[in-house]
Amino acid sequence: MIVILCHPGDDAALWLAATMRELGGAGIELVTVEELVYSRRIVFRSNDDGDSGSIALADGRTLRAETIAGLVNRVSYLPTQHFARALAEDRAYAEAELNAFLMAWINGVAGRVINPPLPAALGGGTFPLPTLMHLAAMAGLPTHGWRASAAAGNDAGDDATPRWPTTHAAVVFDSRIFGMLLPRAFQDGCRRLAAMAGTPLFQVEFNQSERDGFRFVGATGAVDFRIGGKALARDLARAFARSAAA
Amino acid sequence: MILVAGIPDERPLALVIEALEASGADHRVLDQRRTAESDLTLEIADAACGGAIGGTFELMGESIRLEAITAIYLRLMDHRFLPGFADLPPDSERRMRCHRLHELLNCYADIAPARVLNRPTDSGSNQSKPFQAQAIRAAGFDIPETVITNDVAVAREFIERAWAEGGSVIYKSASGVRSIVRRVAREDLPRLERIRWCPTQFQRHVPGTDIRVHVVGSSTFAAKIVSDATDYRYAARDIGVEPEIVACELDAPTRAKCIALAERLNLPLAGIDLRCTPEGRYVCFEVNPSPAFSFYEQRAGLPIAASIAGYLAADLN
């Protein structure tokens, strides 16, 4: 079973599921994060031998971490509507507990997880802008400077420099580039950036203008698979197959 | 220069500052309670300059270039609860500035070309104990048998099986939220219904002696804790007897595994909770990325603060 774990309305994930099936993929299961965390029967066991357990979904499907051959991780937030009526302190505790469980569950599936969760981001592949700017510059991508100050009213997600819209986006997966054709040097830079960020699947975004040429705008692990098209879907399927065979 | 950030009279931070003063290492202290008098400007240079990290820390009237900072020790309290800030309305400028400064500081500490104890992102593994347990197991330590569930029958079976085998089960938070470890008693069983709301962590109790290992770079400091309490941190309150804490030696393989585990988690400073079973097996419970080492240093006479100061000062010359 290959699980595409996403939120409702994630068009890119829906496209990926349909395309992987069209390409002949069997056992592709779309599972929403909401279905998973609202499950009435969650069992996660852990001991010296590994992790096991099951999650019974409301539609009758059962997820067993030890039988999942691959998981596409599209978690962008933790659904906690079921705690809405709890006291603030209890709610905060329950959210932290649910987050702790979900991080371990995603990380513990038997097959490959793309992208693996990070403590700061369940979906993996999310970084503050200054971190991205720093890594992208070191990777050789055309970055502009970034500056923020607490007194000036900027935080790490903000800065005083102008934002440019994305005109070009490429997807890196396991060092292969998909999507728009970029100059060779930038392709290499995208690969280096993904490697430095420790994110095997990474969407790297640029702005191109006549005056300034290419500018790095940002990068995210929440990839729009449609940019990479069928070639990307095929590579993901192959990566899961290799991981299952290993 | 070494930057130390937190509450200066909080014991672990105070001991590190004391050790830095004793060694004569050039250092500055950011008192979190006085962030309104501080400012942080973070700059990332453009590609032509290789994305170099620069900026300025305005600290108690002194302007410090970030490029001059060679090491950082962070022991930050949750800034939302700092005295002088906690009661302010969420949109007050003073509170928002405090928030922004902490955001920038954490971001800077994550990417600073400096020795950092510990980088905030790497400290996050402790937010999920089962996630951390996966790394602990991969590092070669045994872990306690655990079930996290919202199914009452599963929890009950886990508990009753332990009882039938002459053992017991404890429950504690799976997240980084501090909780007191409690043993499940028969009178707790009716309360199991409450786990339906949220998956809850149960662990098979591991008999043995608690050992806290502090890793500082490639140095280790081990202390044995003798206590009859389920959670020795609360022994005085729970059983009326303070735990006895004494320095101890680890065997070489266990010491190496502790260092490897801290390295795997990218934590040059780590507080590792072990229990040595009567059979001599080491079971690892968790790794604390911001250990309150003073508790062990003072009781067991371990020079942990001096070691931290030495680690921080290593690149000064």
PDB file of C-alpha atoms in Angstrom, chain B residues 52-313:
ATOM      1  CA  ALA B  52      26.751  35.238   4.774  1.00  0.00           C
ATOM      2  CA  ILE B  53      24.981  35.753   8.100  1.00  0.00           C
ATOM      3  CA  GLY B  54      25.372  39.140   9.694  1.00  0.00           C
ATOM      4  CA  GLY B  55      23.505  41.654  11.764  1.00  0.00           C
ATOM      5  CA  THR B  56      23.603  43.312  15.111  1.00  0.00           C
ATOM      6  CA  PHE B  57      22.555  42.494  18.659  1.00  0.00           C
ATOM      7  CA  GLU B  58      21.715  45.611  20.662  1.00  0.00           C
ATOM      8  CA  LEU B  59      22.240  44.320  24.168  1.00  0.00           C
ATOM      9  CA  MET B  60      21.958  46.556  27.203  1.00  0.00           C
ATOM     10  CA  GLY B  61      23.349  49.565  25.366  1.00  0.00           C
ATOM     11  CA  GLU B  62      26.075  47.623  23.589  1.00  0.00           C
ATOM     12  CA  SER B  63      26.039  46.949  19.872  1.00  0.00           C
ATOM     13  CA  ILE B  64      27.421  43.498  19.026  1.00  0.00           C
ATOM     14  CA  ARG B  65      28.016  42.309  15.481  1.00  0.00           C
ATOM     15  CA  LEU B  66      26.676  38.790  15.007  1.00  0.00           C
ATOM     16  CA  GLU B  67      29.846  37.945  13.103  1.00  0.00           C
ATOM     17  CA  ALA B  68      31.725  38.296  16.421  1.00  0.00           C
ATOM     18  CA  ILE B  69      29.645  35.584  18.115  1.00  0.00           C
ATOM     19  CA  THR B  70      31.506  32.273  18.107  1.00  0.00           C
ATOM     20  CA  ALA B  71      29.244  30.270  20.413  1.00  0.00           C
ATOM     21  CA  ILE B  72      25.738  30.379  21.846  1.00  0.00           C
ATOM     22  CA  TYR B  73      24.176  28.755  24.907  1.00  0.00           C
ATOM     23  CA  LEU B  74      20.400  28.948  24.812  1.00  0.00           C
ATOM     24  CA  ARG B  75      18.197  28.112  27.730  1.00  0.00           C
ATOM     25  CA  LEU B  76      15.141  30.048  26.738  1.00  0.00           C
ATOM     26  CA  MET B  77      11.938  30.035  28.700  1.00  0.00           C
ATOM     27  CA  ASP B  78       8.685  30.249  26.730  1.00  0.00           C
ATOM     28  CA  HIS B  79       8.617  33.978  26.099  1.00  0.00           C
ATOM     29  CA  ARG B  80       4.814  34.086  26.214  1.00  0.00           C
ATOM     30  CA  PHE B  81       4.994  33.471  29.946  1.00  0.00           C
ATOM     31  CA  LEU B  82       7.842  35.808  30.854  1.00  0.00           C
ATOM     32  CA  PRO B  83       7.158  38.141  33.763  1.00  0.00           C
ATOM     33  CA  GLY B  84       6.343  41.597  32.464  1.00  0.00           C
ATOM     34  CA  PHE B  85       5.083  40.172  29.189  1.00  0.00           C
ATOM     35  CA  ALA B  86       2.601  37.446  30.099  1.00  0.00           C
ATOM     36  CA  ASP B  87      -0.050  39.900  31.258  1.00  0.00           C
ATOM     37  CA  LEU B  88       0.214  42.195  28.259  1.00  0.00           C
ATOM     38  CA  PRO B  89      -2.472  42.068  25.582  1.00  0.00           C
ATOM     39  CA  PRO B  90      -1.414  39.902  22.628  1.00  0.00           C
ATOM     40  CA  ASP B  91      -1.252  42.875  20.287  1.00  0.00           C
ATOM     41  CA  SER B  92       0.776  45.155  22.571  1.00  0.00           C
ATOM     42  CA  GLU B  93       3.882  46.477  20.818  1.00  0.00           C
ATOM     43  CA  ARG B  94       6.092  45.437  23.753  1.00  0.00           C
ATOM     44  CA  ARG B  95       4.847  41.869  23.588  1.00  0.00           C
ATOM     45  CA  MET B  96       5.057  41.663  19.817  1.00  0.00           C
ATOM     46  CA  ARG B  97       8.595  42.998  19.864  1.00  0.00           C
ATOM     47  CA  CYS B  98       9.533  40.362  22.435  1.00  0.00           C
ATOM     48  CA  HIS B  99       7.986  37.709  20.186  1.00  0.00           C
ATOM     49  CA  ARG B 100       9.834  39.001  17.117  1.00  0.00           C
ATOM     50  CA  LEU B 101      13.136  39.084  18.944  1.00  0.00           C
ATOM     51  CA  HIS B 102      12.742  35.454  20.029  1.00  0.00           C
ATOM     52  CA  GLU B 103      11.735  34.404  16.505  1.00  0.00           C
ATOM     53  CA  LEU B 104      14.807  36.067  15.046  1.00  0.00           C
ATOM     54  CA  LEU B 105      17.066  34.730  17.788  1.00  0.00           C
ATOM     55  CA  ASN B 106      15.880  31.164  17.206  1.00  0.00           C
ATOM     56  CA  CYS B 107      16.277  31.579  13.477  1.00  0.00           C
ATOM     57  CA  TYR B 108      19.771  32.993  13.907  1.00  0.00           C
ATOM     58  CA  ALA B 109      20.754  30.204  16.316  1.00  0.00           C
ATOM     59  CA  ASP B 110      19.601  27.622  13.764  1.00  0.00           C
ATOM     60  CA  ILE B 111      21.964  28.844  11.063  1.00  0.00           C
ATOM     61  CA  ALA B 112      24.701  30.689  12.956  1.00  0.00           C
ATOM     62  CA  PRO B 113      28.238  29.627  11.977  1.00  0.00           C
ATOM     63  CA  ALA B 114      28.965  29.073  15.663  1.00  0.00           C
ATOM     64  CA  ARG B 115      28.958  26.386  18.353  1.00  0.00           C
ATOM     65  CA  VAL B 116      25.358  26.313  19.516  1.00  0.00           C
ATOM     66  CA  LEU B 117      23.984  24.476  22.545  1.00  0.00           C
ATOM     67  CA  ASN B 118      21.561  23.540  21.085  1.00  0.00           C
ATOM     68  CA  ARG B 119      20.170  24.650  17.758  1.00  0.00           C
ATOM     69  CA  PRO B 120      16.419  25.230  18.262  1.00  0.00           C
ATOM     70  CA  THR B 121      15.329  23.082  15.330  1.00  0.00           C
ATOM     71  CA  ASP B 122      17.382  20.144  16.572  1.00  0.00           C
ATOM     72  CA  SER B 123      15.962  20.567  20.064  1.00  0.00           C
ATOM     73  CA  GLY B 124      12.509  19.825  18.643  1.00  0.00           C
ATOM     74  CA  SER B 125      12.893  16.038  18.648  1.00  0.00           C
ATOM     75  CA  ASN B 126      11.875  16.084  22.291  1.00  0.00           C
ATOM     76  CA  GLN B 127       8.427  17.328  21.274  1.00  0.00           C
ATOM     77  CA  SER B 128       7.606  13.735  20.417  1.00  0.00           C
ATOM     78  CA  LYS B 129       8.929  11.055  22.733  1.00  0.00           C
ATOM     79  CA  PRO B 130       7.894   8.200  20.418  1.00  0.00           C
ATOM     80  CA  PHE B 131       9.625   9.993  17.517  1.00  0.00           C
ATOM     81  CA  GLN B 132      12.712  10.356  19.671  1.00  0.00           C
ATOM     82  CA  ALA B 133      12.412   6.718  20.706  1.00  0.00           C
ATOM     83  CA  GLN B 134      12.846   5.753  17.054  1.00  0.00           C
ATOM     84  CA  ALA B 135      16.225   7.532  17.059  1.00  0.00           C
ATOM     85  CA  ILE B 136      17.114   6.043  20.442  1.00  0.00           C
ATOM     86  CA  ARG B 137      16.413   2.545  19.133  1.00  0.00           C
ATOM     87  CA  ALA B 138      18.432   3.240  15.978  1.00  0.00           C
ATOM     88  CA  ALA B 139      21.341   4.307  18.186  1.00  0.00           C
ATOM     89  CA  GLY B 140      21.358   0.846  19.714  1.00  0.00           C
ATOM     90  CA  PHE B 141      19.614   1.404  23.031  1.00  0.00           C
ATOM     91  CA  ASP B 142      16.700  -0.649  24.270  1.00  0.00           C
ATOM     92  CA  ILE B 143      13.462   1.289  24.694  1.00  0.00           C
ATOM     93  CA  PRO B 144      10.523   0.565  26.982  1.00  0.00           C
ATOM     94  CA  GLU B 145       7.603  -1.372  25.553  1.00  0.00           C
ATOM     95  CA  THR B 146       5.059   1.319  24.715  1.00  0.00           C
ATOM     96  CA  VAL B 147       1.530   1.648  23.440  1.00  0.00           C
ATOM     97  CA  ILE B 148      -0.097   4.914  22.415  1.00  0.00           C
ATOM     98  CA  THR B 149      -3.792   4.481  21.924  1.00  0.00           C
ATOM     99  CA  ASN B 150      -7.253   5.949  22.214  1.00  0.00           C
ATOM    100  CA  ASP B 151      -8.766   2.484  22.418  1.00  0.00           C
ATOM    101  CA  VAL B 152      -9.764   1.646  25.988  1.00  0.00           C
ATOM    102  CA  ALA B 153      -9.673  -2.112  25.382  1.00  0.00           C
ATOM    103  CA  VAL B 154      -6.140  -1.973  24.009  1.00  0.00           C
ATOM    104  CA  ALA B 155      -4.895   0.111  26.943  1.00  0.00           C
ATOM    105  CA  ARG B 156      -6.621  -2.192  29.388  1.00  0.00           C
ATOM    106  CA  GLU B 157      -5.150  -5.306  27.782  1.00  0.00           C
ATOM    107  CA  PHE B 158      -1.659  -3.749  27.885  1.00  0.00           C
ATOM    108  CA  ILE B 159      -2.029  -2.909  31.565  1.00  0.00           C
ATOM    109  CA  GLU B 160      -3.591  -6.203  32.614  1.00  0.00           C
ATOM    110  CA  ARG B 161      -0.993  -8.222  30.723  1.00  0.00           C
ATOM    111  CA  ALA B 162       1.746  -6.372  32.615  1.00  0.00           C
ATOM    112  CA  TRP B 163      -0.019  -7.036  35.914  1.00  0.00           C
ATOM    113  CA  ALA B 164      -0.499 -10.708  35.045  1.00  0.00           C
ATOM    114  CA  GLU B 165       3.235 -10.952  34.404  1.00  0.00           C
ATOM    115  CA  GLY B 166       4.025  -9.337  37.746  1.00  0.00           C
ATOM    116  CA  GLY B 167       4.937  -6.004  36.231  1.00  0.00           C
ATOM    117  CA  SER B 168       3.277  -2.622  36.054  1.00  0.00           C
ATOM    118  CA  VAL B 169       2.544   0.187  33.619  1.00  0.00           C
ATOM    119  CA  ILE B 170       3.208   3.897  33.796  1.00  0.00           C
ATOM    120  CA  TYR B 171       1.565   6.726  31.846  1.00  0.00           C
ATOM    121  CA  LYS B 172       3.139   9.988  30.834  1.00  0.00           C
ATOM    122  CA  SER B 173       2.968  12.604  28.113  1.00  0.00           C
ATOM    123  CA  ALA B 174       4.098  11.596  24.638  1.00  0.00           C
ATOM    124  CA  SER B 175       4.888  15.209  23.832  1.00  0.00           C
ATOM    125  CA  GLY B 176       7.400  17.634  25.246  1.00  0.00           C
ATOM    126  CA  VAL B 177       4.827  18.899  27.739  1.00  0.00           C
ATOM    127  CA  ARG B 178       6.225  18.191  31.166  1.00  0.00           C
ATOM    128  CA  SER B 179       4.242  15.582  33.013  1.00  0.00           C
ATOM    129  CA  ILE B 180       4.698  13.560  36.151  1.00  0.00           C
ATOM    130  CA  VAL B 181       5.247   9.890  35.472  1.00  0.00           C
ATOM    131  CA  ARG B 182       2.532   7.873  37.249  1.00  0.00           C
ATOM    132  CA  ARG B 183       2.026   4.177  37.699  1.00  0.00           C
ATOM    133  CA  VAL B 184      -1.400   2.905  36.645  1.00  0.00           C
ATOM    134  CA  ALA B 185      -3.365   1.655  39.664  1.00  0.00           C
ATOM    135  CA  ARG B 186      -6.557  -0.394  39.760  1.00  0.00           C
ATOM    136  CA  GLU B 187      -8.547   2.688  40.712  1.00  0.00           C
ATOM    137  CA  ASP B 188      -7.335   4.370  37.505  1.00  0.00           C
ATOM    138  CA  LEU B 189      -9.085   1.845  35.258  1.00  0.00           C
ATOM    139  CA  PRO B 190     -12.486   3.602  35.201  1.00  0.00           C
ATOM    140  CA  ARG B 191     -10.677   6.774  34.061  1.00  0.00           C
ATOM    141  CA  LEU B 192      -9.365   4.961  30.976  1.00  0.00           C
ATOM    142  CA  GLU B 193     -12.564   6.046  29.196  1.00  0.00           C
ATOM    143  CA  ARG B 194     -11.025   9.491  28.922  1.00  0.00           C
ATOM    144  CA  ILE B 195      -8.344   8.339  26.484  1.00  0.00           C
ATOM    145  CA  ARG B 196     -11.023   8.148  23.779  1.00  0.00           C
ATOM    146  CA  TRP B 197     -10.472  11.883  23.272  1.00  0.00           C
ATOM    147  CA  CYS B 198      -6.768  11.686  22.567  1.00  0.00           C
ATOM    148  CA  PRO B 199      -4.217   8.908  22.058  1.00  0.00           C
ATOM    149  CA  THR B 200      -2.412   8.414  25.370  1.00  0.00           C
ATOM    150  CA  GLN B 201       0.989   6.909  26.066  1.00  0.00           C
ATOM    151  CA  PHE B 202       1.393   3.876  28.337  1.00  0.00           C
ATOM    152  CA  GLN B 203       4.720   2.200  29.024  1.00  0.00           C
ATOM    153  CA  ARG B 204       5.709  -1.015  30.659  1.00  0.00           C
ATOM    154  CA  HIS B 205       7.505  -0.081  33.874  1.00  0.00           C
ATOM    155  CA  VAL B 206      11.195  -0.953  33.678  1.00  0.00           C
ATOM    156  CA  PRO B 207      12.663  -1.974  37.025  1.00  0.00           C
ATOM    157  CA  GLY B 208      16.170  -0.793  37.775  1.00  0.00           C
ATOM    158  CA  THR B 209      18.329   2.156  38.690  1.00  0.00           C
ATOM    159  CA  ASP B 210      17.950   5.530  37.011  1.00  0.00           C
ATOM    160  CA  ILE B 211      21.038   6.998  35.442  1.00  0.00           C
ATOM    161  CA  ARG B 212      21.186  10.493  33.998  1.00  0.00           C
ATOM    162  CA  VAL B 213      23.943  10.993  31.473  1.00  0.00           C
ATOM    163  CA  HIS B 214      24.872  14.487  30.360  1.00  0.00           C
ATOM    164  CA  VAL B 215      26.696  14.649  27.060  1.00  0.00           C
ATOM    165  CA  VAL B 216      28.716  17.786  26.341  1.00  0.00           C
ATOM    166  CA  GLY B 217      30.402  17.421  22.961  1.00  0.00           C
ATOM    167  CA  SER B 218      32.360  14.199  23.375  1.00  0.00           C
ATOM    168  CA  SER B 219      32.389  14.273  27.185  1.00  0.00           C
ATOM    169  CA  THR B 220      29.923  12.404  29.363  1.00  0.00           C
ATOM    170  CA  PHE B 221      28.913  12.898  32.983  1.00  0.00           C
ATOM    171  CA  ALA B 222      26.848  10.151  34.556  1.00  0.00           C
ATOM    172  CA  ALA B 223      24.901  10.226  37.796  1.00  0.00           C
ATOM    173  CA  LYS B 224      23.086   7.360  39.481  1.00  0.00           C
ATOM    174  CA  ILE B 225      19.781   8.174  41.138  1.00  0.00           C
ATOM    175  CA  VAL B 226      18.626   6.090  44.066  1.00  0.00           C
ATOM    176  CA  SER B 227      14.947   6.615  44.800  1.00  0.00           C
ATOM    177  CA  ASP B 228      11.817   4.570  45.403  1.00  0.00           C
ATOM    178  CA  ALA B 229       9.618   7.152  43.669  1.00  0.00           C
ATOM    179  CA  THR B 230       8.086   6.394  40.244  1.00  0.00           C
ATOM    180  CA  ASP B 231       9.339   9.806  39.081  1.00  0.00           C
ATOM    181  CA  TYR B 232      12.419  10.694  41.140  1.00  0.00           C
ATOM    182  CA  ARG B 233      12.145  14.377  40.153  1.00  0.00           C
ATOM    183  CA  TYR B 234       9.108  14.555  42.421  1.00  0.00           C
ATOM    184  CA  ALA B 235      10.363  12.137  45.080  1.00  0.00           C
ATOM    185  CA  ALA B 236      10.388  14.680  47.912  1.00  0.00           C
ATOM    186  CA  ARG B 237       6.788  15.575  47.233  1.00  0.00           C
ATOM    187  CA  ASP B 238       5.509  12.081  46.452  1.00  0.00           C
ATOM    188  CA  ILE B 239       7.292   9.917  49.021  1.00  0.00           C
ATOM    189  CA  GLY B 240       8.835  12.519  51.315  1.00  0.00           C
ATOM    190  CA  VAL B 241      12.425  11.466  50.628  1.00  0.00           C
ATOM    191  CA  GLU B 242      14.890  13.303  48.416  1.00  0.00           C
ATOM    192  CA  PRO B 243      16.565  11.080  45.796  1.00  0.00           C
ATOM    193  CA  GLU B 244      20.164  10.166  46.393  1.00  0.00           C
ATOM    194  CA  ILE B 245      22.273  11.236  43.433  1.00  0.00           C
ATOM    195  CA  VAL B 246      25.870  10.107  43.056  1.00  0.00           C
ATOM    196  CA  ALA B 247      28.392  10.264  40.253  1.00  0.00           C
ATOM    197  CA  CYS B 248      28.983   6.966  38.477  1.00  0.00           C
ATOM    198  CA  GLU B 249      31.053   5.537  35.649  1.00  0.00           C
ATOM    199  CA  LEU B 250      29.517   4.173  32.472  1.00  0.00           C
ATOM    200  CA  ASP B 251      31.036   1.222  30.699  1.00  0.00           C
ATOM    201  CA  ALA B 252      32.750   2.200  27.439  1.00  0.00           C
ATOM    202  CA  PRO B 253      30.090   0.794  25.042  1.00  0.00           C
ATOM    203  CA  THR B 254      27.248   2.596  26.861  1.00  0.00           C
ATOM    204  CA  ARG B 255      29.248   5.808  26.981  1.00  0.00           C
ATOM    205  CA  ALA B 256      29.904   5.538  23.227  1.00  0.00           C
ATOM    206  CA  LYS B 257      26.225   4.892  22.562  1.00  0.00           C
ATOM    207  CA  CYS B 258      25.266   8.011  24.539  1.00  0.00           C
ATOM    208  CA  ILE B 259      27.633  10.148  22.477  1.00  0.00           C
ATOM    209  CA  ALA B 260      26.406   8.548  19.246  1.00  0.00           C
ATOM    210  CA  LEU B 261      22.789   9.160  20.236  1.00  0.00           C
ATOM    211  CA  ALA B 262      23.435  12.839  20.977  1.00  0.00           C
ATOM    212  CA  GLU B 263      25.250  13.134  17.637  1.00  0.00           C
ATOM    213  CA  ARG B 264      22.399  11.413  15.806  1.00  0.00           C
ATOM    214  CA  LEU B 265      20.010  13.998  17.240  1.00  0.00           C
ATOM    215  CA  ASN B 266      22.464  16.868  16.535  1.00  0.00           C
ATOM    216  CA  LEU B 267      22.531  17.724  20.224  1.00  0.00           C
ATOM    217  CA  PRO B 268      26.047  18.569  21.457  1.00  0.00           C
ATOM    218  CA  LEU B 269      24.426  19.088  24.863  1.00  0.00           C
ATOM    219  CA  ALA B 270      22.011  16.388  25.955  1.00  0.00           C
ATOM    220  CA  GLY B 271      20.533  14.953  29.128  1.00  0.00           C
ATOM    221  CA  ILE B 272      19.936  11.243  28.500  1.00  0.00           C
ATOM    222  CA  ASP B 273      17.636   9.301  30.801  1.00  0.00           C
ATOM    223  CA  LEU B 274      18.691   5.672  31.181  1.00  0.00           C
ATOM    224  CA  ARG B 275      17.660   2.892  33.496  1.00  0.00           C
ATOM    225  CA  CYS B 276      19.991   0.028  34.229  1.00  0.00           C
ATOM    226  CA  THR B 277      17.941  -3.109  34.790  1.00  0.00           C
ATOM    227  CA  PRO B 278      18.891  -5.782  37.364  1.00  0.00           C
ATOM    228  CA  GLU B 279      20.193  -7.837  34.395  1.00  0.00           C
ATOM    229  CA  GLY B 280      22.558  -4.985  33.436  1.00  0.00           C
ATOM    230  CA  ARG B 281      20.586  -3.903  30.339  1.00  0.00           C
ATOM    231  CA  TYR B 282      20.394  -0.166  29.638  1.00  0.00           C
ATOM    232  CA  VAL B 283      16.965   1.109  28.635  1.00  0.00           C
ATOM    233  CA  CYS B 284      16.781   4.677  27.332  1.00  0.00           C
ATOM    234  CA  PHE B 285      13.656   6.750  27.934  1.00  0.00           C
ATOM    235  CA  GLU B 286      14.385  10.120  26.404  1.00  0.00           C
ATOM    236  CA  VAL B 287      16.928  12.752  25.537  1.00  0.00           C
ATOM    237  CA  ASN B 288      16.494  16.225  26.978  1.00  0.00           C
ATOM    238  CA  PRO B 289      17.875  18.912  24.649  1.00  0.00           C
ATOM    239  CA  SER B 290      17.853  21.580  27.362  1.00  0.00           C
ATOM    240  CA  PRO B 291      18.795  19.670  30.494  1.00  0.00           C
ATOM    241  CA  ALA B 292      18.490  21.212  33.944  1.00  0.00           C
ATOM    242  CA  PHE B 293      21.930  19.796  34.703  1.00  0.00           C
ATOM    243  CA  SER B 294      22.414  21.873  37.867  1.00  0.00           C
ATOM    244  CA  PHE B 295      20.253  19.391  39.811  1.00  0.00           C
ATOM    245  CA  TYR B 296      22.812  16.651  39.079  1.00  0.00           C
ATOM    246  CA  GLU B 297      25.909  18.855  39.131  1.00  0.00           C
ATOM    247  CA  GLN B 298      25.267  20.090  42.627  1.00  0.00           C
ATOM    248  CA  ARG B 299      24.287  16.767  44.133  1.00  0.00           C
ATOM    249  CA  ALA B 300      26.811  14.511  42.387  1.00  0.00           C
ATOM    250  CA  GLY B 301      29.632  17.023  42.119  1.00  0.00           C
ATOM    251  CA  LEU B 302      29.887  16.705  38.355  1.00  0.00           C
ATOM    252  CA  PRO B 303      31.669  19.577  36.535  1.00  0.00           C
ATOM    253  CA  ILE B 304      29.026  19.920  33.820  1.00  0.00           C
ATOM    254  CA  ALA B 305      28.855  23.741  33.727  1.00  0.00           C
ATOM    255  CA  ALA B 306      32.637  23.959  33.397  1.00  0.00           C
ATOM    256  CA  SER B 307      32.494  21.459  30.555  1.00  0.00           C
ATOM    257  CA  ILE B 308      29.774  23.487  28.814  1.00  0.00           C
ATOM    258  CA  ALA B 309      31.841  26.648  29.260  1.00  0.00           C
ATOM    259  CA  GLY B 310      34.875  24.854  27.841  1.00  0.00           C
ATOM    260  CA  TYR B 311      32.880  23.609  24.860  1.00  0.00           C
ATOM    261  CA  LEU B 312      31.557  27.102  24.163  1.00  0.00           C
ATOM    262  CA  ALA B 313      34.990  28.696  24.480  1.00  0.00           C
TER     263      ALA B 313
END
